[in-house]
Amino acid sequence: GQQLNQSPQSMFIQEGEDVSMNCTSSSIFNTWLWYKQDPGEGPVLLIALYKAGELTSNGRLTAQFGITRKDSFLNISASIPSDVGIYFCAGPHVSSGSARQLTFGSGTQLTVLP
Amino acid sequence: KAGVTQTPRYLIKTRGQQVTLSCSPISGHRSVSWYQQTPGQGLQFLFEYFSETQRNKGNFPGRFSGRQFSNSRSEMNVSTLELGDSALYLCASSPEGSSGNTIYFGEGSWLTVV
């Protein structure tokens, strides 16, 4: 089945530093989604990408849809303490035909040190 | 606008018992999806309901079932609980005809099986 390989698994960075994480897949995705999950809460959508090569920003966050359709990355610039959390990539399961059946990456746990 | 509401937030059950979790989608949303989140397997799709009909089902045993009511509220049931069913169960709602970017997650129901 479809799998998303997300790296790194965890990151410890100093406040103010930039962060980069990525997802790769052996299958083509038509949509890439990036979510953030805070402790005790459900995932919240950060950025959605719909076209190969697309580069989209949301404040200090920037994400790109890889040209091959098999990868995506998320950058966070000038990190702040509230960036702490788990970041997930996700994409709709191609064979199901449903946009609600998402395949998720394993997540990147981000810790921001003061 | 109220978000996705899940009840109960926390519960403890014994092996062999059954459990029912409830989800109220965002007002006007007719699609409800359920996901299981565990440290080992991450976020995995359980099933999706739309207009009281199951549209998609993930790779889970028949002990996992769900239903949707005419008011779009949904319940999921797990029978004959096993220790491995301990997880965060997340409900997500989407408006009719939406693409993957408009999936809104609730805070989840934490199930512990002892």
Short mmCIF file of C-alpha atoms in Angstrom, two decimals:
data_model
loop_
_atom_site.label_atom_id
_atom_site.label_comp_id
_atom_site.label_asym_id
_atom_site.label_seq_id
_atom_site.Cartn_x
_atom_site.Cartn_y
_atom_site.Cartn_z
CA GLY A 1 0.00 0.00 0.00
CA GLN A 2 0.93 3.64 -0.05
CA GLN A 3 3.52 4.73 2.48
CA LEU A 4 4.99 8.09 3.32
CA ASN A 5 8.53 8.24 4.68
CA GLN A 6 8.94 11.34 6.79
CA SER A 7 12.24 12.63 8.13
CA PRO A 8 13.70 13.51 10.44
CA GLN A 9 11.83 11.68 13.17
CA SER A 10 12.71 14.39 15.71
CA MET A 11 14.51 17.69 15.83
CA PHE A 12 15.89 19.85 18.61
CA ILE A 13 16.59 23.40 17.53
CA GLN A 14 17.32 26.78 19.08
CA GLU A 15 14.68 29.46 19.01
CA GLY A 16 15.20 31.60 15.93
CA GLU A 17 16.64 28.82 13.78
CA ASP A 18 15.11 27.58 10.55
CA VAL A 19 13.75 24.05 10.26
CA SER A 20 13.29 21.73 7.31
CA MET A 21 11.53 18.38 7.13
CA ASN A 22 10.45 16.24 4.21
CA CYS A 23 8.32 13.38 3.03
CA THR A 24 8.95 10.88 0.27
CA SER A 25 6.84 8.17 -1.25
CA SER A 26 7.27 5.35 -3.72
CA SER A 27 3.86 6.29 -5.15
CA ILE A 28 2.69 9.42 -6.87
CA PHE A 29 0.51 11.80 -4.86
CA ASN A 30 -1.78 14.37 -6.42
CA THR A 31 -2.09 16.38 -3.22
CA TRP A 32 0.32 16.95 -0.37
CA LEU A 33 -0.91 18.17 3.00
CA TRP A 34 1.05 19.29 6.04
CA TYR A 35 -0.52 19.10 9.51
CA LYS A 36 0.63 20.06 12.99
CA GLN A 37 -0.53 18.28 16.11
CA ASP A 38 -0.17 19.81 19.56
CA PRO A 39 -0.23 17.57 22.64
CA GLY A 40 -3.72 16.39 23.45
CA GLU A 41 -5.25 17.82 20.30
CA GLY A 42 -6.15 16.71 16.82
CA PRO A 43 -4.06 17.58 13.73
CA VAL A 44 -4.53 21.03 12.27
CA LEU A 45 -3.98 21.68 8.57
CA LEU A 46 -1.08 24.05 7.87
CA ILE A 47 -0.58 23.96 4.12
CA ALA A 48 -2.15 22.15 1.16
CA LEU A 49 -0.34 21.62 -2.17
CA TYR A 50 -2.09 20.58 -5.37
CA LYS A 51 0.36 20.89 -8.27
CA ALA A 52 3.81 19.48 -8.92
CA GLY A 53 6.40 22.18 -8.32
CA GLU A 54 3.97 24.33 -6.32
CA LEU A 55 5.56 26.40 -3.57
CA THR A 56 3.16 27.75 -0.95
CA SER A 57 3.70 29.86 2.14
CA ASN A 58 1.65 30.37 5.27
CA GLY A 59 3.38 32.94 7.44
CA ARG A 60 6.74 31.54 8.49
CA LEU A 61 5.89 28.18 6.91
CA THR A 62 6.76 27.25 3.33
CA ALA A 63 6.02 23.95 1.65
CA GLN A 64 6.77 22.58 -1.81
CA PHE A 65 5.22 19.84 -3.92
CA GLY A 66 8.05 17.92 -5.56
CA ILE A 67 8.32 17.80 -9.34
CA THR A 68 8.23 14.00 -9.35
CA ARG A 69 5.00 14.08 -7.26
CA LYS A 70 6.72 11.68 -4.87
CA ASP A 71 8.04 14.14 -2.33
CA SER A 72 7.34 17.32 -0.43
CA PHE A 73 9.14 19.45 2.11
CA LEU A 74 8.11 21.87 4.83
CA ASN A 75 10.29 24.73 6.05
CA ILE A 76 9.73 26.78 9.17
CA SER A 77 11.71 29.99 9.41
CA ALA A 78 12.75 31.81 12.59
CA SER A 79 11.28 29.18 14.92
CA ILE A 80 9.48 30.22 18.08
CA PRO A 81 8.45 28.21 21.17
CA SER A 82 4.88 27.70 19.95
CA ASP A 83 6.22 25.81 16.92
CA VAL A 84 6.74 22.85 19.24
CA GLY A 85 4.64 19.87 18.22
CA ILE A 86 4.46 17.00 15.78
CA TYR A 87 4.35 17.77 12.09
CA PHE A 88 2.78 15.30 9.67
CA CYS A 89 2.72 15.08 5.91
CA ALA A 90 -0.31 13.43 4.37
CA GLY A 91 -1.92 12.74 1.06
CA PRO A 92 -5.19 11.29 -0.21
CA HIS A 93 -5.11 7.55 -0.82
CA VAL A 94 -5.09 7.27 -4.61
CA SER A 95 -6.88 3.96 -5.00
CA SER A 96 -9.80 4.87 -2.76
CA GLY A 97 -10.83 7.83 -4.84
CA SER A 98 -11.75 9.65 -1.65
CA ALA A 99 -10.05 12.83 -0.55
CA ARG A 100 -10.88 11.97 3.06
CA GLN A 101 -8.89 8.72 3.16
CA LEU A 102 -5.51 10.17 4.00
CA THR A 103 -2.19 8.40 4.29
CA PHE A 104 -0.04 10.04 6.95
CA GLY A 105 3.70 10.17 7.42
CA SER A 106 5.15 9.03 10.75
CA GLY A 107 5.61 12.60 11.94
CA THR A 108 8.47 14.90 12.92
CA GLN A 109 8.61 15.83 16.61
CA LEU A 110 9.92 19.40 16.85
CA THR A 111 11.37 20.80 20.05
CA VAL A 112 12.39 24.45 20.20
CA LEU A 113 14.92 25.33 22.88
CA PRO A 114 14.94 28.85 24.31
CA LYS B 1 -18.65 27.96 14.35
CA ALA B 2 -18.19 25.02 16.67
CA GLY B 3 -15.50 22.54 15.70
CA VAL B 4 -15.63 18.77 15.57
CA THR B 5 -16.75 17.46 18.95
CA GLN B 6 -15.81 14.03 20.21
CA THR B 7 -17.02 12.26 23.32
CA PRO B 8 -15.85 10.90 25.61
CA ARG B 9 -12.39 12.45 25.72
CA TYR B 10 -10.90 9.74 27.89
CA LEU B 11 -12.01 6.26 28.77
CA ILE B 12 -10.63 3.05 30.18
CA LYS B 13 -12.02 -0.34 29.21
CA THR B 14 -11.18 -3.93 29.97
CA ARG B 15 -10.15 -6.51 27.39
CA GLY B 16 -13.17 -8.19 25.87
CA GLN B 17 -15.49 -5.25 26.44
CA GLN B 18 -16.90 -3.08 23.71
CA VAL B 19 -16.78 0.68 23.34
CA THR B 20 -18.75 3.32 21.46
CA LEU B 21 -17.25 6.69 20.58
CA SER B 22 -19.26 9.63 19.37
CA CYS B 23 -18.51 12.46 16.93
CA SER B 24 -20.47 15.58 16.09
CA PRO B 25 -19.16 17.15 12.88
CA ILE B 26 -19.00 20.82 12.13
CA SER B 27 -22.46 22.14 11.36
CA GLY B 28 -23.23 21.63 7.69
CA HIS B 29 -20.56 18.98 7.16
CA ARG B 30 -21.90 15.69 5.89
CA SER B 31 -18.72 13.63 5.61
CA VAL B 32 -17.23 12.08 8.72
CA SER B 33 -14.02 10.06 8.79
CA TRP B 34 -12.41 8.16 11.63
CA TYR B 35 -8.70 7.61 12.25
CA GLN B 36 -6.75 5.63 14.81
CA GLN B 37 -3.48 7.07 16.14
CA THR B 38 -0.95 4.93 18.00
CA PRO B 39 2.77 5.45 18.72
CA GLY B 40 3.65 2.37 16.71
CA GLN B 41 1.42 2.68 13.65
CA GLY B 42 0.84 6.43 13.54
CA LEU B 43 -2.35 7.79 12.03
CA GLN B 44 -4.39 5.21 10.16
CA PHE B 45 -7.69 5.59 8.33
CA LEU B 46 -10.57 3.56 9.74
CA PHE B 47 -13.60 4.51 7.65
CA GLU B 48 -15.57 7.35 6.11
CA TYR B 49 -19.29 8.00 6.20
CA PHE B 50 -21.35 10.26 4.00
CA SER B 51 -25.12 10.57 4.03
CA GLU B 52 -25.41 7.66 6.47
CA THR B 53 -23.45 5.34 4.15
CA GLN B 54 -19.96 3.99 4.56
CA ARG B 55 -17.94 5.18 1.58
CA ASN B 56 -14.51 3.83 2.36
CA LYS B 57 -12.98 1.46 4.85
CA GLY B 58 -9.41 1.08 5.96
CA ASN B 59 -7.56 -2.12 6.74
CA PHE B 60 -9.01 -2.89 10.16
CA PRO B 61 -10.77 -6.04 11.41
CA GLY B 62 -14.52 -6.34 11.53
CA ARG B 63 -14.49 -5.58 15.25
CA PHE B 64 -14.27 -1.94 14.20
CA SER B 65 -17.54 -0.58 12.90
CA GLY B 66 -19.30 2.71 12.57
CA ARG B 67 -22.45 4.42 11.56
CA GLN B 68 -23.74 7.83 10.69
CA PHE B 69 -27.08 9.32 11.60
CA SER B 70 -29.35 11.55 9.56
CA ASN B 71 -28.01 14.62 11.37
CA SER B 72 -24.46 13.62 10.23
CA ARG B 73 -23.39 12.70 13.75
CA SER B 74 -21.34 9.53 13.75
CA GLU B 75 -20.41 6.77 16.14
CA MET B 76 -17.74 4.15 15.98
CA ASN B 77 -17.79 0.91 17.88
CA VAL B 78 -15.04 -1.50 18.77
CA SER B 79 -16.12 -4.89 20.04
CA THR B 80 -14.12 -7.49 21.93
CA LEU B 81 -11.44 -4.97 22.85
CA GLU B 82 -7.79 -5.98 22.74
CA LEU B 83 -4.85 -4.32 24.44
CA GLY B 84 -3.61 -3.15 21.04
CA ASP B 85 -6.77 -1.12 20.55
CA SER B 86 -5.46 1.42 23.04
CA ALA B 87 -5.12 4.56 20.95
CA LEU B 88 -6.29 8.06 20.22
CA TYR B 89 -9.35 7.85 17.98
CA LEU B 90 -9.79 10.93 15.83
CA CYS B 91 -12.88 12.02 14.01
CA ALA B 92 -12.70 14.41 11.08
CA SER B 93 -15.45 16.17 9.19
CA SER B 94 -15.59 17.67 5.73
CA PRO B 95 -18.21 19.60 3.79
CA GLU B 96 -19.86 17.86 0.87
CA GLY B 97 -17.74 17.69 -2.26
CA SER B 98 -14.60 18.94 -0.53
CA SER B 99 -11.07 18.02 -1.47
CA GLY B 100 -8.51 16.82 1.04
CA ASN B 101 -7.61 20.26 2.28
CA THR B 102 -10.82 20.85 4.18
CA ILE B 103 -10.67 17.99 6.62
CA TYR B 104 -11.12 19.22 10.18
CA PHE B 105 -10.10 16.99 13.05
CA GLY B 106 -11.57 16.83 16.53
CA GLU B 107 -9.47 16.57 19.67
CA GLY B 108 -9.93 12.82 19.79
CA SER B 109 -11.02 10.18 22.26
CA TRP B 110 -8.24 8.54 24.26
CA LEU B 111 -9.02 4.85 24.77
CA THR B 112 -7.00 2.75 27.16
CA VAL B 113 -7.64 -1.00 27.23
CA VAL B 114 -6.41 -2.81 30.33
#
